[in-house]
Coordinates of C-alpha atoms and ligand atoms in Angstrom, one line a residue:
M1 CA -41.0 24.8 7.3
P2 CA -42.3 23.2 4.0
K3 CA -44.0 19.9 4.6
K4 CA -41.5 16.7 4.2
P5 CA -42.5 15.0 1.0
V6 CA -44.7 11.9 1.8
P7 CA -43.0 8.7 0.2
H8 CA -44.6 7.0 -2.4
K9 CA -45.3 3.1 -1.6
K10 CA -46.2 0.5 -4.1
P11 CA -48.7 -1.9 -2.6
N12 CA -46.7 -4.8 -3.4
A13 CA -43.3 -3.3 -3.5
P14 CA -40.5 -6.7 -2.2
K15 CA -39.7 -5.4 1.6
P16 CA -35.6 -4.0 1.8
R17 CA -33.6 -6.9 2.1
H18 CA -31.6 -6.9 5.8
F19 CA -28.0 -8.5 5.4
P20 CA -26.9 -10.7 8.2
H21 CA -24.6 -8.5 10.3
V22 CA -20.8 -8.9 8.9
A23 CA -18.1 -8.8 11.3
L24 CA -15.8 -6.3 10.2
R25 CA -12.2 -6.8 11.5
R26 CA -11.3 -3.9 13.8
M27 CA -8.2 -2.5 13.4
E28 CA -7.9 -1.4 17.3
D29 CA -4.5 -2.4 18.6
Q30 CA -3.4 -3.9 15.4
V31 CA 0.4 -3.1 14.7
V32 CA 1.3 -2.1 10.9
L33 CA 3.8 -1.0 8.9
V34 CA 3.9 0.8 5.9
T35 CA 7.4 1.4 4.2
G36 CA 7.6 4.5 2.7
G37 CA 4.8 5.9 4.5
N38 CA 6.6 9.3 5.0
R39 CA 4.6 10.8 1.9
G40 CA 2.6 9.9 -0.7
I41 CA 0.0 6.6 -0.9
G42 CA 2.0 5.7 2.2
L43 CA 1.6 8.3 4.0
A44 CA -2.6 8.4 3.1
I45 CA -2.5 4.6 3.8
A46 CA -1.0 5.5 7.6
H47 CA -3.5 8.3 8.1
A48 CA -6.1 6.1 7.3
L49 CA -5.5 3.4 9.4
A50 CA -4.1 5.4 12.1
R51 CA -7.9 7.0 12.5
E52 CA -8.3 3.5 12.9
G53 CA -7.2 2.9 15.6
A54 CA -4.2 0.6 14.4
S55 CA -0.8 1.1 16.0
V56 CA 1.5 2.2 12.8
I57 CA 5.5 2.0 12.0
I58 CA 6.5 4.4 8.8
T59 CA 9.3 4.2 7.8
G60 CA 11.1 5.5 4.5
R61 CA 15.1 7.0 3.9
D62 CA 14.4 11.1 4.2
E63 CA 14.6 11.9 7.8
Q64 CA 12.7 15.2 7.3
A65 CA 9.7 13.6 5.9
L66 CA 9.8 11.4 8.3
R67 CA 9.7 13.4 11.4
H68 CA 6.3 15.7 9.5
A69 CA 4.5 13.0 8.5
S70 CA 4.8 11.1 12.0
D71 CA 4.0 15.2 13.9
E72 CA 1.2 14.8 11.0
I73 CA -0.3 11.4 12.6
T74 CA 0.7 12.4 16.1
R75 CA -1.4 15.6 16.2
S76 CA -4.7 14.2 14.5
G77 CA -4.3 11.8 17.3
G78 CA -2.8 8.6 16.0
S79 CA -0.3 6.2 17.2
V80 CA 2.7 6.0 14.9
V81 CA 6.5 5.3 15.5
S82 CA 9.4 6.0 12.8
H83 CA 12.0 4.1 11.7
L84 CA 14.7 5.4 9.0
C85 CA 15.0 2.5 6.6
D86 CA 16.7 2.0 2.8
I87 CA 14.8 -1.2 1.4
R88 CA 17.2 -2.1 -1.0
D89 CA 20.2 -2.8 2.0
E90 CA 19.6 -5.9 4.0
D91 CA 21.5 -4.8 7.0
S92 CA 18.9 -1.0 7.4
V93 CA 16.4 -3.7 7.0
D94 CA 16.9 -6.5 9.5
N95 CA 17.5 -3.2 11.5
L96 CA 14.4 -2.5 10.9
F97 CA 12.6 -5.8 12.3
T98 CA 15.3 -6.4 15.4
D99 CA 13.8 -3.0 16.2
I100 CA 10.3 -3.7 15.4
G101 CA 10.6 -7.2 17.4
R102 CA 12.3 -5.5 20.3
H103 CA 8.9 -3.0 20.9
F104 CA 5.9 -5.2 19.2
P105 CA 5.0 -8.6 19.9
Q106 CA 4.0 -8.9 16.6
I107 CA 3.3 -7.5 12.9
D108 CA -0.4 -7.7 12.2
V109 CA -0.4 -5.9 8.5
L110 CA 2.8 -5.6 6.1
I111 CA 2.2 -3.0 3.5
N112 CA 5.3 -3.0 1.2
N113 CA 4.3 0.5 -0.1
A114 CA 7.9 1.7 -0.9
G115 CA 8.9 2.1 -4.6
L116 CA 10.4 4.5 -7.0
A117 CA 10.1 5.5 -10.7
Q118 CA 12.4 6.9 -13.3
P119 CA 12.5 9.6 -16.1
N120 CA 11.4 7.5 -19.0
A121 CA 13.9 5.8 -21.2
H122 CA 13.8 3.6 -24.2
I123 CA 15.5 0.3 -23.4
E124 CA 18.6 1.0 -26.1
K125 CA 19.3 4.2 -24.1
L126 CA 18.2 2.6 -20.5
S127 CA 21.0 3.3 -17.6
L128 CA 22.2 -0.2 -15.6
E129 CA 22.4 2.0 -13.1
N130 CA 18.8 3.5 -13.5
W131 CA 17.2 -0.9 -14.5
R132 CA 19.1 -1.9 -11.2
A133 CA 17.8 1.0 -8.8
A134 CA 14.3 0.1 -10.3
L135 CA 15.0 -3.8 -9.2
E136 CA 16.7 -3.3 -6.1
T137 CA 13.9 -0.8 -4.6
N138 CA 10.8 -2.0 -6.1
L139 CA 11.2 -6.2 -6.3
T140 CA 14.3 -6.9 -3.9
G141 CA 13.3 -3.8 -1.6
A142 CA 9.9 -5.8 -1.0
F143 CA 11.0 -9.4 -0.9
L144 CA 14.0 -8.4 2.1
C145 CA 11.2 -6.6 3.8
T146 CA 8.9 -9.9 3.4
R147 CA 11.1 -12.4 4.4
A148 CA 12.3 -10.5 7.5
A149 CA 8.7 -9.7 8.8
L150 CA 7.4 -12.8 8.1
P151 CA 9.0 -14.6 11.8
L152 CA 6.9 -12.0 13.4
M153 CA 3.5 -12.6 11.7
R154 CA 0.8 -15.0 12.7
R155 CA -2.5 -16.6 11.3
G156 CA -4.8 -14.1 10.5
S157 CA -2.2 -11.1 9.5
T158 CA -1.8 -9.5 6.0
I159 CA 0.8 -8.9 3.6
V160 CA 0.0 -5.9 1.4
N161 CA 2.3 -5.6 -2.0
N162 CA 1.6 -2.1 -4.0
V163 CA 1.7 -3.4 -7.2
S164 CA 1.4 -0.8 -10.4
I165 CA -0.8 -1.3 -13.7
A166 CA 2.8 -1.2 -15.2
A167 CA 2.8 -4.8 -14.3
T168 CA 0.5 -6.0 -16.4
T169 CA 0.2 -3.2 -19.0
A170 CA 3.1 -2.0 -21.2
F171 CA 4.0 1.6 -21.4
A172 CA 7.1 2.9 -23.8
G173 CA 10.0 4.0 -21.7
M174 CA 8.8 2.3 -18.4
A175 CA 10.9 -1.0 -19.0
A176 CA 12.8 -1.1 -15.6
Y177 CA 9.3 0.1 -13.6
S178 CA 7.4 -2.5 -15.4
A179 CA 9.6 -5.2 -15.1
S180 CA 10.1 -4.3 -11.4
K181 CA 6.4 -4.6 -10.7
A182 CA 5.5 -7.4 -13.0
G183 CA 8.1 -9.2 -10.8
L184 CA 6.4 -7.9 -7.5
L185 CA 3.2 -9.0 -9.1
S186 CA 4.4 -12.8 -9.7
F187 CA 6.1 -12.4 -6.3
T188 CA 3.2 -11.7 -4.6
N189 CA 1.3 -14.5 -6.0
T190 CA 3.8 -17.4 -5.0
L191 CA 3.9 -15.6 -1.5
R192 CA 0.0 -16.2 -1.5
E193 CA 0.1 -19.6 -2.2
E194 CA 3.3 -20.6 0.3
M195 CA 1.3 -18.2 3.4
R196 CA -2.5 -20.4 2.7
P197 CA -2.1 -23.0 4.9
R198 CA -0.5 -20.5 7.8
G199 CA -3.9 -18.1 7.5
I200 CA -1.9 -15.5 5.8
R201 CA -3.9 -13.0 3.4
V202 CA -1.7 -11.6 0.4
I203 CA -3.1 -8.8 -1.5
A204 CA -1.8 -7.4 -4.7
F205 CA -2.7 -3.5 -4.3
T206 CA -2.4 -2.4 -7.6
P207 CA -3.6 1.7 -7.7
G208 CA -4.1 3.3 -10.9
A209 CA -3.0 6.8 -11.5
T210 CA -2.8 8.9 -8.2
N211 CA -1.6 12.1 -7.6
T212 CA 1.8 11.8 -5.9
D213 CA 5.6 13.2 -6.3
I214 CA 5.9 10.1 -8.5
W215 CA 4.9 11.4 -11.6
K216 CA 7.4 14.0 -11.3
Q217 CA 9.8 11.3 -12.6
F218 CA 8.6 10.4 -15.7
W219 CA 5.7 12.7 -16.2
K220 CA 5.9 16.5 -15.1
E221 CA 3.0 17.4 -16.9
A222 CA 0.3 14.3 -16.5
P223 CA -3.0 15.3 -15.8
R224 CA -3.1 15.6 -12.2
E225 CA -7.1 16.3 -12.1
K226 CA -7.5 13.1 -13.7
M227 CA -5.8 11.3 -10.9
M228 CA -6.9 9.8 -7.6
A229 CA -6.5 11.5 -4.5
A230 CA -4.0 9.0 -2.5
E231 CA -6.7 9.4 0.3
S232 CA -9.1 7.3 -2.0
V233 CA -6.6 4.8 -2.9
A234 CA -5.8 4.4 1.2
D235 CA -9.5 4.0 1.7
A236 CA -10.4 1.4 -0.9
L237 CA -7.3 -1.0 0.9
V238 CA -8.7 0.2 4.1
S239 CA -11.8 -1.5 3.5
A240 CA -9.9 -4.6 2.0
L241 CA -8.0 -4.5 5.4
C242 CA -11.1 -4.9 7.5
L243 CA -12.5 -7.7 5.8
P244 CA -14.0 -10.6 8.3
P245 CA -10.6 -13.2 8.9
N246 CA -12.5 -15.8 6.5
A247 CA -12.7 -13.3 3.7
T248 CA -9.8 -11.4 1.6
V249 CA -9.2 -9.8 -1.5
Q250 CA -6.6 -11.2 -3.8
D251 CA -6.1 -8.2 -6.4
L252 CA -7.1 -4.7 -5.4
V253 CA -7.3 -2.8 -8.8
I254 CA -8.6 0.5 -7.5
T255 CA -8.3 3.0 -11.2
P256 CA -9.8 6.6 -12.0
T257 CA -13.4 6.6 -13.1
G258 CA -12.4 8.4 -16.1
G259 CA -9.8 5.3 -17.2
A260 CA -6.3 5.5 -18.3
L261 CA -4.8 9.2 -18.5
Ligands
LIG301 N1 1.0 7.0 -8.1 C1 0.6 6.1 -8.5 O1 0.2 6.8 -9.5 C2 0.8 4.8 -8.5 C3 0.3 3.8 -9.3 C4 0.6 2.7 -8.8 C5 1.3 2.1 -8.1 N2 2.4 2.9 -7.5 C6 3.3 2.7 -6.3 O2 2.9 3.0 -4.8 C7 4.3 3.4 -4.3 C8 4.4 4.5 -3.2 O3 4.4 5.7 -4.5 P1 4.0 7.1 -4.3 O4 2.6 7.3 -5.5 O5 3.2 7.3 -3.0 O6 5.0 7.7 -5.0 P2 6.1 8.7 -3.8 O7 4.9 10.0 -3.3 O8 7.3 9.1 -4.4 O9 6.2 7.6 -2.6 C9 7.8 6.7 -2.1 C10 7.8 6.3 -1.7 O10 8.7 5.2 -1.0 C11 9.9 5.3 -0.4 N3 11.0 4.6 -0.8 C12 11.4 4.9 -2.3 N4 12.5 4.6 -2.4 C13 13.1 4.0 -1.2 C14 13.8 2.8 -0.4 N5 15.4 2.7 -1.0 N6 14.2 2.5 0.8 C15 12.8 3.0 1.8 N7 11.9 4.0 1.1 C16 12.1 4.2 0.2 C17 9.8 7.2 -0.3 O11 10.5 7.4 0.9 P3 11.9 8.1 0.5 O12 12.2 8.8 -0.7 O13 12.1 8.9 2.2 O14 13.0 6.7 0.8 C18 8.4 7.9 -0.6 O15 8.0 7.3 0.9 C19 5.3 2.7 -5.7 O16 5.7 1.6 -5.2 C20 4.5 2.9 -6.2 O17 4.9 2.2 -7.3 C21 2.3 4.8 -7.5

């Protein structure tokens, strides 16, 4: 067996610093709702939080994808329930939260993740239907879910809104998506101020290019190898959620190391 190298010690080298113990928040017994948790970033977040011991509720419109996601999380030992919900539809959202209120005492973390993108179209070619779909899903949907969740949220809980760098950076052909995400960022900033006295943390979660199905909508040939994995993005969010109760991340921007695609 080769000899272990002896570490070279400088005679006057400073002692390593010992940081005081930071009491990270534990996710066990926390109830987490992830909208759009049946695939992509939402599913990766649901998996990551279930691994930390949270009770996870996932939603989406695609029943089969929802069942598949739920089975996957259960098989890996997580606690999950799934619920069909179209976040654009006020009745559907109200049904979801009435049902959650029947089964859970509170929601500890609401993750407004569900969202859509569309084929690129310059403004003169952009249909009113697509404009409305982007705003209704990415902005109004988050508003409806947040409003319905708040009566179930206590001091110390967290709301995360999945924004996008498109909220602050302009891309030609993406007016509807960008406007909806800029609106969501503004909504998030206002919500944070309203929630401060209630002790509810509000995080603007801003992933850069992440390898999910959403890219099929606006750039089919996008270089997937340059994108982040949904799991990396999810892990970054879990780290922010586990900060001690007296600390918060307001804007969590996570981008591929190589920068924009
Ligand atoms: N991927 C990226 O590069 C990236 C970067 C920044 C931000 N984001 C944001 O991340 C979020 C998740 O996107 P993703 O990349 O994971 O894409 P994805 O794989 O296409 O997932 C989108 C999710 O949203 C759900 N959804 C869409 N419309 C819905 C509606 N009306 N009601 C309920 N659920 C709905 C979908 O489920 P159903 O179809 O079953 O309803 C699905 O679970 C989006 O808000 C997106 O804008 C993505």
